[in-house]
Coordinates of C-alpha atoms and ligand atoms in Angstrom, one line a residue:
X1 CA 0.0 0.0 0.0
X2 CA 0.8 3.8 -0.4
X3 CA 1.2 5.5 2.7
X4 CA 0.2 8.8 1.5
X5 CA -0.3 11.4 4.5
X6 CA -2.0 13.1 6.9
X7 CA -4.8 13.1 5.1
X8 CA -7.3 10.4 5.2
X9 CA -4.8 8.7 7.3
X10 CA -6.5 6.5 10.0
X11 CA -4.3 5.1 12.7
X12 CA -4.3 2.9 15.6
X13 CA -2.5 3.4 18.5
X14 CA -2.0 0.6 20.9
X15 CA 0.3 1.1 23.8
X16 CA 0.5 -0.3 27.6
X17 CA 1.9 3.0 28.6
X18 CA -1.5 4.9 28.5
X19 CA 0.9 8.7 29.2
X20 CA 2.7 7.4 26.0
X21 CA -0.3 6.9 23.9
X22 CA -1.7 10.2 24.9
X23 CA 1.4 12.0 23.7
X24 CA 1.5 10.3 20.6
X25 CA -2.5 11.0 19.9
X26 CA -1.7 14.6 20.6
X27 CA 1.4 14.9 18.4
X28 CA -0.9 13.3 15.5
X29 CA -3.7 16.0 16.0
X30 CA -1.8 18.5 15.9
X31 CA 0.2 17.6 12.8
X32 CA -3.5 17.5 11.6
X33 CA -4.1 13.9 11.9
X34 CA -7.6 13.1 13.4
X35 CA -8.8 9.5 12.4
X36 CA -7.2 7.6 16.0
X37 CA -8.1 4.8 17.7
X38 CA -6.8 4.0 21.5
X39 CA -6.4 0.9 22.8
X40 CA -4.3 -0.1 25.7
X41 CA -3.1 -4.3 25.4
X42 CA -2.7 -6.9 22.5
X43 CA -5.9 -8.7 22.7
X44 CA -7.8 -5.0 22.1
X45 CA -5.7 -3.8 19.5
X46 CA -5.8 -7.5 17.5
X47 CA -10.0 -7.2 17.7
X48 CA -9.7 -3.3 16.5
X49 CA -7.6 -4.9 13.8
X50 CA -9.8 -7.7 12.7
X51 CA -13.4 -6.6 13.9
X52 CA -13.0 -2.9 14.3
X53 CA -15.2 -1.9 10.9
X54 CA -11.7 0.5 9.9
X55 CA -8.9 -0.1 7.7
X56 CA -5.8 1.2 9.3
X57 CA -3.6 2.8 7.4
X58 CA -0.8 3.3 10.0
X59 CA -0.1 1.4 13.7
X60 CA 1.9 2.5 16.1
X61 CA 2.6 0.7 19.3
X62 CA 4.8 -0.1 22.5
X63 CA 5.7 -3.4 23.4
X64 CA 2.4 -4.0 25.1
X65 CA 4.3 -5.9 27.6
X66 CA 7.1 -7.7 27.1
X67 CA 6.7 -9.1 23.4
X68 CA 3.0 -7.7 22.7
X69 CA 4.6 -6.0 19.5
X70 CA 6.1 -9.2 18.0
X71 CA 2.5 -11.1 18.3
X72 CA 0.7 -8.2 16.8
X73 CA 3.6 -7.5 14.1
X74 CA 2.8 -11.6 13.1
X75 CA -0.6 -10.5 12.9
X76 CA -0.6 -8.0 11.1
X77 CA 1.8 -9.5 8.5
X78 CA 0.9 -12.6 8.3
X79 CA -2.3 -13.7 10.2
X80 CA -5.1 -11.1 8.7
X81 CA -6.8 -10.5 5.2
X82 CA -8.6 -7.1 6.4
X83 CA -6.1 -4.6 4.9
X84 CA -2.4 -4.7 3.4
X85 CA 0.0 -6.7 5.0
X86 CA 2.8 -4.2 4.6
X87 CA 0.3 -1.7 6.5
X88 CA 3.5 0.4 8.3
X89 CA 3.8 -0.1 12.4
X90 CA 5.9 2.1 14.5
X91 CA 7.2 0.7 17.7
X92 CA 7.9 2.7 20.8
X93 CA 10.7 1.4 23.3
X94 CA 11.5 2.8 26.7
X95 CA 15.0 0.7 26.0
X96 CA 16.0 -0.5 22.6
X97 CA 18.5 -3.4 23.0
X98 CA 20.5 -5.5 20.2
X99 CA 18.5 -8.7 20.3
X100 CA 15.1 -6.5 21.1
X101 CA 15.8 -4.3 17.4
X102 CA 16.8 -7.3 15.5
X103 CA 13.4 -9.0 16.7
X104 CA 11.8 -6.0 15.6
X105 CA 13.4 -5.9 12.8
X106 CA 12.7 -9.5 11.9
X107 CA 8.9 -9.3 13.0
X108 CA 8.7 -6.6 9.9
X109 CA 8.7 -3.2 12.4
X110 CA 8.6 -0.4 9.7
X111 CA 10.3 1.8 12.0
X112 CA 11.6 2.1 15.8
X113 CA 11.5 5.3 18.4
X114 CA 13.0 5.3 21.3
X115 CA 11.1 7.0 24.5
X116 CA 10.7 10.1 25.1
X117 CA 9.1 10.4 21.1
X118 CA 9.8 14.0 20.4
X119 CA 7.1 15.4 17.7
X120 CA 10.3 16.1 15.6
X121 CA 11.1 12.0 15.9
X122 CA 7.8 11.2 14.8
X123 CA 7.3 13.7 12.2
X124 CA 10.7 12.6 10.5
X125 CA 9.1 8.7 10.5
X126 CA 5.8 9.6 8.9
X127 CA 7.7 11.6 6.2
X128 CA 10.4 8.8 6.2
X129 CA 7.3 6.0 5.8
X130 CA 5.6 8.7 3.1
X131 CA 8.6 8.8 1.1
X132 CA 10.1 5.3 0.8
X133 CA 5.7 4.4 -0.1
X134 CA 6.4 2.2 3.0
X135 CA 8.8 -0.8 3.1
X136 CA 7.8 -4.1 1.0
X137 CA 5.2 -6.3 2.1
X138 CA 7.2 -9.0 3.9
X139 CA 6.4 -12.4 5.6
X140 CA 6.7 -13.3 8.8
X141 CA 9.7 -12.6 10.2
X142 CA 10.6 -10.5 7.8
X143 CA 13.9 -10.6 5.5
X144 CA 14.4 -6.6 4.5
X145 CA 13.9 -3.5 6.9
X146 CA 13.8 -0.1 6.7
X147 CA 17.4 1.5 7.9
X148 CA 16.7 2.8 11.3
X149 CA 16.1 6.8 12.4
X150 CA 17.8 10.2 12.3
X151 CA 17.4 11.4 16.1
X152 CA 17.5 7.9 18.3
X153 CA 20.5 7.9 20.7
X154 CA 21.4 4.2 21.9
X155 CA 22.5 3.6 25.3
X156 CA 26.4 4.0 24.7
X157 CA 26.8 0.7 27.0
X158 CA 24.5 -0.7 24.1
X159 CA 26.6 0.8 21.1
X160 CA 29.9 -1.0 22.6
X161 CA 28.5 -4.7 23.4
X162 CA 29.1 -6.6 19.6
X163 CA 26.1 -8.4 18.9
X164 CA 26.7 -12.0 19.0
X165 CA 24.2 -13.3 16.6
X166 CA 24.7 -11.1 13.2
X167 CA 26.6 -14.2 11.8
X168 CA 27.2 -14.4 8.3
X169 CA 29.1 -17.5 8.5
X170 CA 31.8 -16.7 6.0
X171 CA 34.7 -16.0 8.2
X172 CA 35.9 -13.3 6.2
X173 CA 33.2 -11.1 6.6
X174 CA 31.9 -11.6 9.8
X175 CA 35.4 -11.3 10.9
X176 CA 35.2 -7.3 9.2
X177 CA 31.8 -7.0 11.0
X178 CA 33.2 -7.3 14.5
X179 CA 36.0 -4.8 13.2
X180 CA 33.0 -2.1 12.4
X181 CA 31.6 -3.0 15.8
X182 CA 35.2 -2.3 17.2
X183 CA 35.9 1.1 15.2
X184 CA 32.3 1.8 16.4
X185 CA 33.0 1.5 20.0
X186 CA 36.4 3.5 19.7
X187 CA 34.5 6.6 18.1
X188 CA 31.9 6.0 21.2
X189 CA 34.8 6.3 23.6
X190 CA 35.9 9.6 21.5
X191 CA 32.7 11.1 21.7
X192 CA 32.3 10.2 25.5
X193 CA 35.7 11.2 26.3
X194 CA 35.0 14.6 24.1
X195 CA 37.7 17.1 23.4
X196 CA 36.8 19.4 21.3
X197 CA 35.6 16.9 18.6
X198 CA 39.3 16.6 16.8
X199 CA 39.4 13.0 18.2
X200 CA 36.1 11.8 17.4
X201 CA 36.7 13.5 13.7
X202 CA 39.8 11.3 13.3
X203 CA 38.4 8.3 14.7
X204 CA 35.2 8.9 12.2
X205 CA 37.8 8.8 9.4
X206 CA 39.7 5.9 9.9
X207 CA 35.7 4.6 10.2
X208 CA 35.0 5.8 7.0
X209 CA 37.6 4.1 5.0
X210 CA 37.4 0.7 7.0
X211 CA 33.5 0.9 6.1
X212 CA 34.1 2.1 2.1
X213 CA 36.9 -1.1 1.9
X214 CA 34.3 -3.1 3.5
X215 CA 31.9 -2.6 0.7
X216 CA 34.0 -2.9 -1.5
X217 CA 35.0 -5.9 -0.6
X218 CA 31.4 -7.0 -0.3
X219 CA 30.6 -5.8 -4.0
X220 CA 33.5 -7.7 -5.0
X221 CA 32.4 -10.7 -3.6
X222 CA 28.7 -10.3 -5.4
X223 CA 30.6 -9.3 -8.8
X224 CA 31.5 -12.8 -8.2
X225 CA 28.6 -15.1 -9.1
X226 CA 25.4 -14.7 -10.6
X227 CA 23.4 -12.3 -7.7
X228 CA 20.3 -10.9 -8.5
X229 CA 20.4 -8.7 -5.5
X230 CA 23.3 -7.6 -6.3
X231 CA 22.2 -3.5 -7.4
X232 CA 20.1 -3.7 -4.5
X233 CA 22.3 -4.5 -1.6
X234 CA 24.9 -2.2 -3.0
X235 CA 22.3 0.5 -3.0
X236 CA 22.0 -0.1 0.7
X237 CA 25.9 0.6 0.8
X238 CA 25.5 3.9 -0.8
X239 CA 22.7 5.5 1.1
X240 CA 24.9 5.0 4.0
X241 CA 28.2 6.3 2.7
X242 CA 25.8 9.4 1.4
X243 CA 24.2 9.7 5.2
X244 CA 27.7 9.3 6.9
X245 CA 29.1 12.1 4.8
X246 CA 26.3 14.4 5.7
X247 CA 25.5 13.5 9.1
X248 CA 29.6 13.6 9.8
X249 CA 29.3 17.2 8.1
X250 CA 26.8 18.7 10.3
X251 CA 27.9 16.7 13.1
X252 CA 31.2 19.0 13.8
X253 CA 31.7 20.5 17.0
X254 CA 28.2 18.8 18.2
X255 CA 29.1 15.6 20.4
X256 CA 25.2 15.0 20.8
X257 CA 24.9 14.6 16.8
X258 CA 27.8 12.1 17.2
X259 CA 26.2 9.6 19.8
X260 CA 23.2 10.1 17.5
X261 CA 25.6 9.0 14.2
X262 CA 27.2 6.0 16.3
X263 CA 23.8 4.8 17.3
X264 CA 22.4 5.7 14.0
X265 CA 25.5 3.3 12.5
X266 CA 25.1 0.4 15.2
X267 CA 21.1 -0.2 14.1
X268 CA 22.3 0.3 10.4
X269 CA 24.4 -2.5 10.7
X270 CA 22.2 -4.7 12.5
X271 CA 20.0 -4.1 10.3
X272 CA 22.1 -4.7 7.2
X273 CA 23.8 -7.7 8.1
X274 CA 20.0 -9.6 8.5
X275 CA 18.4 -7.8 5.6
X276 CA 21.4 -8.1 2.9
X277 CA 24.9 -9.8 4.1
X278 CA 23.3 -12.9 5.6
X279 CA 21.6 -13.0 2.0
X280 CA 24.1 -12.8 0.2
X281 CA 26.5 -15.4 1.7
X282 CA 23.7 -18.0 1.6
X283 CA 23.6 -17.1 -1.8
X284 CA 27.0 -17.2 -2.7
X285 CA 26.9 -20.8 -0.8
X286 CA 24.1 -22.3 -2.7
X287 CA 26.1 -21.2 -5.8
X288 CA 29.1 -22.6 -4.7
X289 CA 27.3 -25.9 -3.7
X290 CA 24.8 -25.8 -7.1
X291 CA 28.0 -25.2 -9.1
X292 CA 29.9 -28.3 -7.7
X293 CA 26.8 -30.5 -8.3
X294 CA 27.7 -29.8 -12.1
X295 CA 31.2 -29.2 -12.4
X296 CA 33.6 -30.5 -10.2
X297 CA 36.5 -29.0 -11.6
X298 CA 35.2 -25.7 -12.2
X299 CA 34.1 -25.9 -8.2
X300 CA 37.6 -26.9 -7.2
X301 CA 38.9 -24.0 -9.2
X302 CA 36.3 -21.3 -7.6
X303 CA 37.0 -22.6 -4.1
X304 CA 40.9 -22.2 -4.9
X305 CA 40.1 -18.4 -6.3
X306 CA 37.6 -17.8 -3.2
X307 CA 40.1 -18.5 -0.4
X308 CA 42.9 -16.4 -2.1
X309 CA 40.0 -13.5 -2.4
X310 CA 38.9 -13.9 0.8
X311 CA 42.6 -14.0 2.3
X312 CA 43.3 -10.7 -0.2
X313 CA 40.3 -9.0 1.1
X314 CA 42.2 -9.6 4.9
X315 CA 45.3 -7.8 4.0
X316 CA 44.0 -4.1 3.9
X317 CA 42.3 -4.7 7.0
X318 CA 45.2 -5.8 9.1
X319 CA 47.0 -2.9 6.9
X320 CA 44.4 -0.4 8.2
X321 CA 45.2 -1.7 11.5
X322 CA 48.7 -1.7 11.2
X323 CA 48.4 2.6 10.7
X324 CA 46.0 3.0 14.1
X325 CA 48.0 0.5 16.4
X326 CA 51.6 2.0 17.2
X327 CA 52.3 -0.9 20.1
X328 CA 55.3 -2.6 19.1
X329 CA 54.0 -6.1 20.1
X330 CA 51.1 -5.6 18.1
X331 CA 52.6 -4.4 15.0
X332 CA 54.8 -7.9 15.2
X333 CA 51.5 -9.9 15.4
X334 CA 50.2 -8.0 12.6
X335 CA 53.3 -7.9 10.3
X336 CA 53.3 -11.6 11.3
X337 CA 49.6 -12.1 10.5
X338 CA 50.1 -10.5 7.0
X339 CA 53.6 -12.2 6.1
X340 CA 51.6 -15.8 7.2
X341 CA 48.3 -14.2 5.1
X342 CA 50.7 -13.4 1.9
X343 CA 52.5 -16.7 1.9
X344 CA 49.3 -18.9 1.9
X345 CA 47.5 -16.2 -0.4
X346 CA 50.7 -16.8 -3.1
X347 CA 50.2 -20.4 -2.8
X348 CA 46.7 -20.3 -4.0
X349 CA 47.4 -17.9 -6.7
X350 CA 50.1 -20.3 -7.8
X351 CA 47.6 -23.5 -7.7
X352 CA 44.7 -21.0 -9.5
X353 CA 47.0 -20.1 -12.0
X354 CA 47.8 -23.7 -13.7
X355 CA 44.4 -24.7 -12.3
X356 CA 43.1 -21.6 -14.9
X357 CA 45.6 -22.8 -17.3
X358 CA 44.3 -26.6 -17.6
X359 CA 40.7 -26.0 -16.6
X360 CA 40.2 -22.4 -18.0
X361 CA 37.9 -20.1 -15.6
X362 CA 34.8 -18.1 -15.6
X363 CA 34.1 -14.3 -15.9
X364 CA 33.2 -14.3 -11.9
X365 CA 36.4 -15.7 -10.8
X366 CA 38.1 -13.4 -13.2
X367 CA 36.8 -10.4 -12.1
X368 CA 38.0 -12.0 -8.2
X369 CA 41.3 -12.2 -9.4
X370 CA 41.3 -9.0 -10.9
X371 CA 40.1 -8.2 -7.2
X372 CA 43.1 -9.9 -5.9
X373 CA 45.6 -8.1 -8.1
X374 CA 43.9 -4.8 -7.0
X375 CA 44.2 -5.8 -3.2
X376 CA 47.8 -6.7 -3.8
X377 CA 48.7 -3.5 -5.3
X378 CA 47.1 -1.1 -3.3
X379 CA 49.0 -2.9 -0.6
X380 CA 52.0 -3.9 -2.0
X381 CA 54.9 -2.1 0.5
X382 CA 53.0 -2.8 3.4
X383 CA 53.3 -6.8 2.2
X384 CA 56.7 -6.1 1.5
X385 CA 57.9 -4.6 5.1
X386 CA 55.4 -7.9 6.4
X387 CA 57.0 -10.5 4.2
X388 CA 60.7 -9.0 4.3
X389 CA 60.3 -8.9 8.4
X390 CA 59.2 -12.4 8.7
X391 CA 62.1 -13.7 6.1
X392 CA 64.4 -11.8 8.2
X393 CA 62.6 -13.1 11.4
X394 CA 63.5 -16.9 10.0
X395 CA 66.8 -16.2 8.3
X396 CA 68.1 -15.0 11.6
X397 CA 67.4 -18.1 13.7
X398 CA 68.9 -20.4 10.8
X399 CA 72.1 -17.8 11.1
X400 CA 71.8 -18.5 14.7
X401 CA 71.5 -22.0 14.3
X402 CA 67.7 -22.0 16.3
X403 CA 66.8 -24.7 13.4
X404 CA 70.1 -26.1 12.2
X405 CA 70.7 -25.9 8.6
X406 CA 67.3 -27.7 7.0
X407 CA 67.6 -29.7 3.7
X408 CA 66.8 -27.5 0.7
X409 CA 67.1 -24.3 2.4
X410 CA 68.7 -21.8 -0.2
X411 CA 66.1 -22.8 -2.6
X412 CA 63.1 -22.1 0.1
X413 CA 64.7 -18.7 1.5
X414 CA 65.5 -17.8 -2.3
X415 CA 62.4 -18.6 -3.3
X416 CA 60.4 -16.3 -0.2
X417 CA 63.3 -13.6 -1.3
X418 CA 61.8 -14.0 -5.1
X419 CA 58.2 -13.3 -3.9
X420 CA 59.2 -10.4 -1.9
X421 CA 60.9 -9.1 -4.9
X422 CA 58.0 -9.7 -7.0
X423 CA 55.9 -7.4 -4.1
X424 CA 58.7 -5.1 -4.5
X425 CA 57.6 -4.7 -8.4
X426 CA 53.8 -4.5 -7.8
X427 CA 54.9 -1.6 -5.4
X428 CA 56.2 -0.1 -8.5
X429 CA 59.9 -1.1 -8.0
X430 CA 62.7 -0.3 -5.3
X431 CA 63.1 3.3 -6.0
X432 CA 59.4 3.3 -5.5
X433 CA 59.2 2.2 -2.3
X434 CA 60.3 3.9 1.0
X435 CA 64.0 4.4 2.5
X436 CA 63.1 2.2 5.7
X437 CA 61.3 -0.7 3.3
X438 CA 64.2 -0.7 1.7
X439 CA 66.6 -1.0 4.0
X440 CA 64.2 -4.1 5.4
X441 CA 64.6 -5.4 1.8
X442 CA 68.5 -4.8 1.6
X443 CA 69.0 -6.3 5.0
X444 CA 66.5 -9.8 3.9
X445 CA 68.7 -10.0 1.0
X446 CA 72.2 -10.2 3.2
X447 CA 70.6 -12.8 4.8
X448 CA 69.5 -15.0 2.5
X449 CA 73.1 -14.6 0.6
X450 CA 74.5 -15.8 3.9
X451 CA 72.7 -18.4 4.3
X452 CA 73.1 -19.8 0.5
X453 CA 76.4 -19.4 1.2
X454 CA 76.0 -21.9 5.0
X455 CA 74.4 -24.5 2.8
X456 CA 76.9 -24.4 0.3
X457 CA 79.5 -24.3 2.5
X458 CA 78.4 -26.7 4.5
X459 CA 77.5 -29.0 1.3
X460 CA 81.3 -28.6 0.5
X461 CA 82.3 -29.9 3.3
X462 CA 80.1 -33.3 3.3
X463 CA 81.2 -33.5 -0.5
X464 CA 84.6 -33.6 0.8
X465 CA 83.5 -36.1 3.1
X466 CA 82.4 -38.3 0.1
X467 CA 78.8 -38.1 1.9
X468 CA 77.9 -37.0 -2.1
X469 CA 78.8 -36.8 -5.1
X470 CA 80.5 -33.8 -5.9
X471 CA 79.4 -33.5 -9.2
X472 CA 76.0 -33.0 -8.1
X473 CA 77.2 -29.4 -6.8
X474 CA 77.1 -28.1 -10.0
X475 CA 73.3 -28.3 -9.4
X476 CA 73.4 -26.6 -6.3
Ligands
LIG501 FE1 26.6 -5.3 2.9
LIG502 FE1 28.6 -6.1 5.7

């Protein structure tokens, strides 16, 4: 249905909290609304519903207890014929927590307010509800909801606690979704430990770019295989990056329009991970699974080009956090995390590669590689200072003798040097890169010279041993 306006507009209003429901009739009449209906449970408000003589064209409601709202959201979407299923419902909540929006959320809610309504809260849902013609009619519980509210301000003790069950299961992503909830919660703590705003404005920053290489990363990933709801989810992507650049623009000096953006963000997400990421990775499995039903080797090959994506799509995110976290132990972990990231990722690319060559590929996984190449690039030095610190890390305790002197290891070490050097070309060459990468590089290269050098030496000596045969050192 069309929600048009005030005019001709015939709501009902059923709330427990009978001071709540007087306020919101007398915010209604005087925007000129005058067709209300009262009613103060769930058992009254399902009877106006189904033997009331009206059709509603607008509910609003508390939770009439402690789930009143859900039964009469199943009602109303599911359980009458009277009038439209998608007939909007606003819910009041004294206290909006995760797990109490996402029910909402999933019972179909078309929009949430948190207590005390202002006239200016509800006036911006009713034009909100007018101009979006009201969300889609959806089934009970509901799969797409409408983003949450300018205006609402979350408990901050809410905005920090990640919630636990906006699981995508793909481990990549859900692992960047508990990084959104954690930038979240450290431009809470800037807004709450307000200075002036020149914190929170450089914590909102770093936030935007995590979130644009999120979606990216996303959109990659449906660029990927067939998606029909593809245009739609990355339309959800761009209305927020739109409302975080305005709402960070008026926002300046106002720490109260901050807490409103960082509770504004926190529903967002909840929101979108149920209505579009969850979607999509159920998608992307039943395409994976579908795809291996008829084509085993293609499905070996996309699984092969998935992982490396998926391990690509890791290394700006550890890069990002490489720039905010100056603690030395944690920039070890990370470089560690990224050298460990880079050597499986080359792997795969190496096992896509003659897999592409024998099998051949599809567009989707080409466009992923192209992905791949893009990730690698736009992080190339940062891979290199990783990978050239962990060859370092290892060439130093074979110096030292930690591991003795393995079998085969000038080929190995030569062979990590090569891919460093390969980095060091995506990065646009030596001269490209910075004075202290390239010391990193220069100093990985004494060491691997020195340890070529161990082995032969040290293969010398057995030859002269007779342990073997010395003409095989020509090979060496
Ligand atoms: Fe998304
Ligand atoms: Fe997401």
């Amino acid at each position: 249905m069309t929600f048009k306006g005030p005019d001709g507009l015939n709501v009902l209003i059923a709330t427990e909290n009978k001071a709540c429901g007087r306020q919101v009739q007398s915010m209604l009449r005087a925007m000129g609304i005058g067709e209300l209906t009262e009613v103060f449970d769930l058992s009254h408000a399902i009877l106006q519903l189904s033997h009331g003589g009206k059709i509603f064209s607008l509910v609003i409601c508390d939770f009439l207890g402690q789930d009143g709202h859900l039964k009469l959201m199943k009602f109303v979407r599911n359980e009458q014929k009277l009038f439209p299923a998608d007939t909007p419902v606003i819910c009041i909540g004294a206290l909006w927590t995760p797990d109490s929006i996402k029910a909402a959320h999933a019972g179909g809610v078309s929009a949430m307010l948190k207590l005390p309504v202002t006239d200016k809260d509800l006036g911006r849902v009713l034009s909100m509800l007018r101009q979006k013609a009201v969300v889609a009619p959806k089934p009970f519980p509901a799969t797409e909801t409408l983003p949450p509210q300018r205006g609402t301000t979350l408990d901050p003790a809410v905005i920090n606690t990640r919630p636990k069950s906006e699981i995508t299961g793909l481990e990549v992503i859900d692992e960047e979704h508990k990084l959104f909830f954690f930038h979240l919660s450290m431009l809470n703590k800037a807004i709450k430990e307000w200075q002036g705003g020149g914190e929170v404005e450089n914590t909102l920053a770093v936030f935007r770019k995590f979130i644009a290489m999120h979606f990216s990363h996303e959109e990659s990933l449906m660029e990927s295989f067939p998606y029909s709801s593809r245009q739609v989810h990355k339309s959800s992507h761009d209305e927020l990056n739109e409302r975080l650049r305005e709402d960070s623009a008026q926002a300046k000096g106002d720490a109260g329009k901050y807490a409103r953006l960082a509770s504004f963000l926190y529903e967002w997400m909840i929101d979108h991970i149920s209505g579009f990421d969850q979607k999509m990775v159920a998608a992307l499995r039943l395409h994976v699974l579908e795809a291996a039903k008829t084509d085993r080797l293609a499905a070996q090959t996309a699984t092969v080009v998935h992982t490396a994506f998926t391990l690509a799509m890791k290394i700006p995110v550890l890069s990002l956090r490489l720039d905010m976290d100056w603690s030395n132990t944690n920039q070890r972990s990370l470089n560690a995390k990224i050298g460990d990231i880079f050597e499986r990722m080359t792997n795969l690319m190496v096992l896509a590669e003659s897999r592409i060559r024998s099998f051949g590929c599809n567009d989707h996984q080409l466009a992923l590689l192209q992905e791949i190449q893009k990730a690698v690039a736009a992080n190339a030095e940062v891979m290199v200072v990783s990978a050239t610190k962990q060859l370092i890390h290892y060439g130093k305790s074979i110096v030292a003798g930690v591991h003795g002197l393995p079998l085969g290891i000038g080929t190995a070490i030569n062979f990590q040097l090569s891919s460093v050097m390969e980095l060091v070309s995506v990065a646009g060459g030596i001269d490209a890169i910075s004075e202290s990468s390239r010391a990193f590089v220069d100093r990985a290269r004494d060491l691997v010279d020195s340890i070529v050098a161990m082995e032969k030496g040290s293969s010398v000596a057995l030859a002269d041993h007779g342990t073997i045969d010395a003409g095989m050192m020509k090979h060496v």
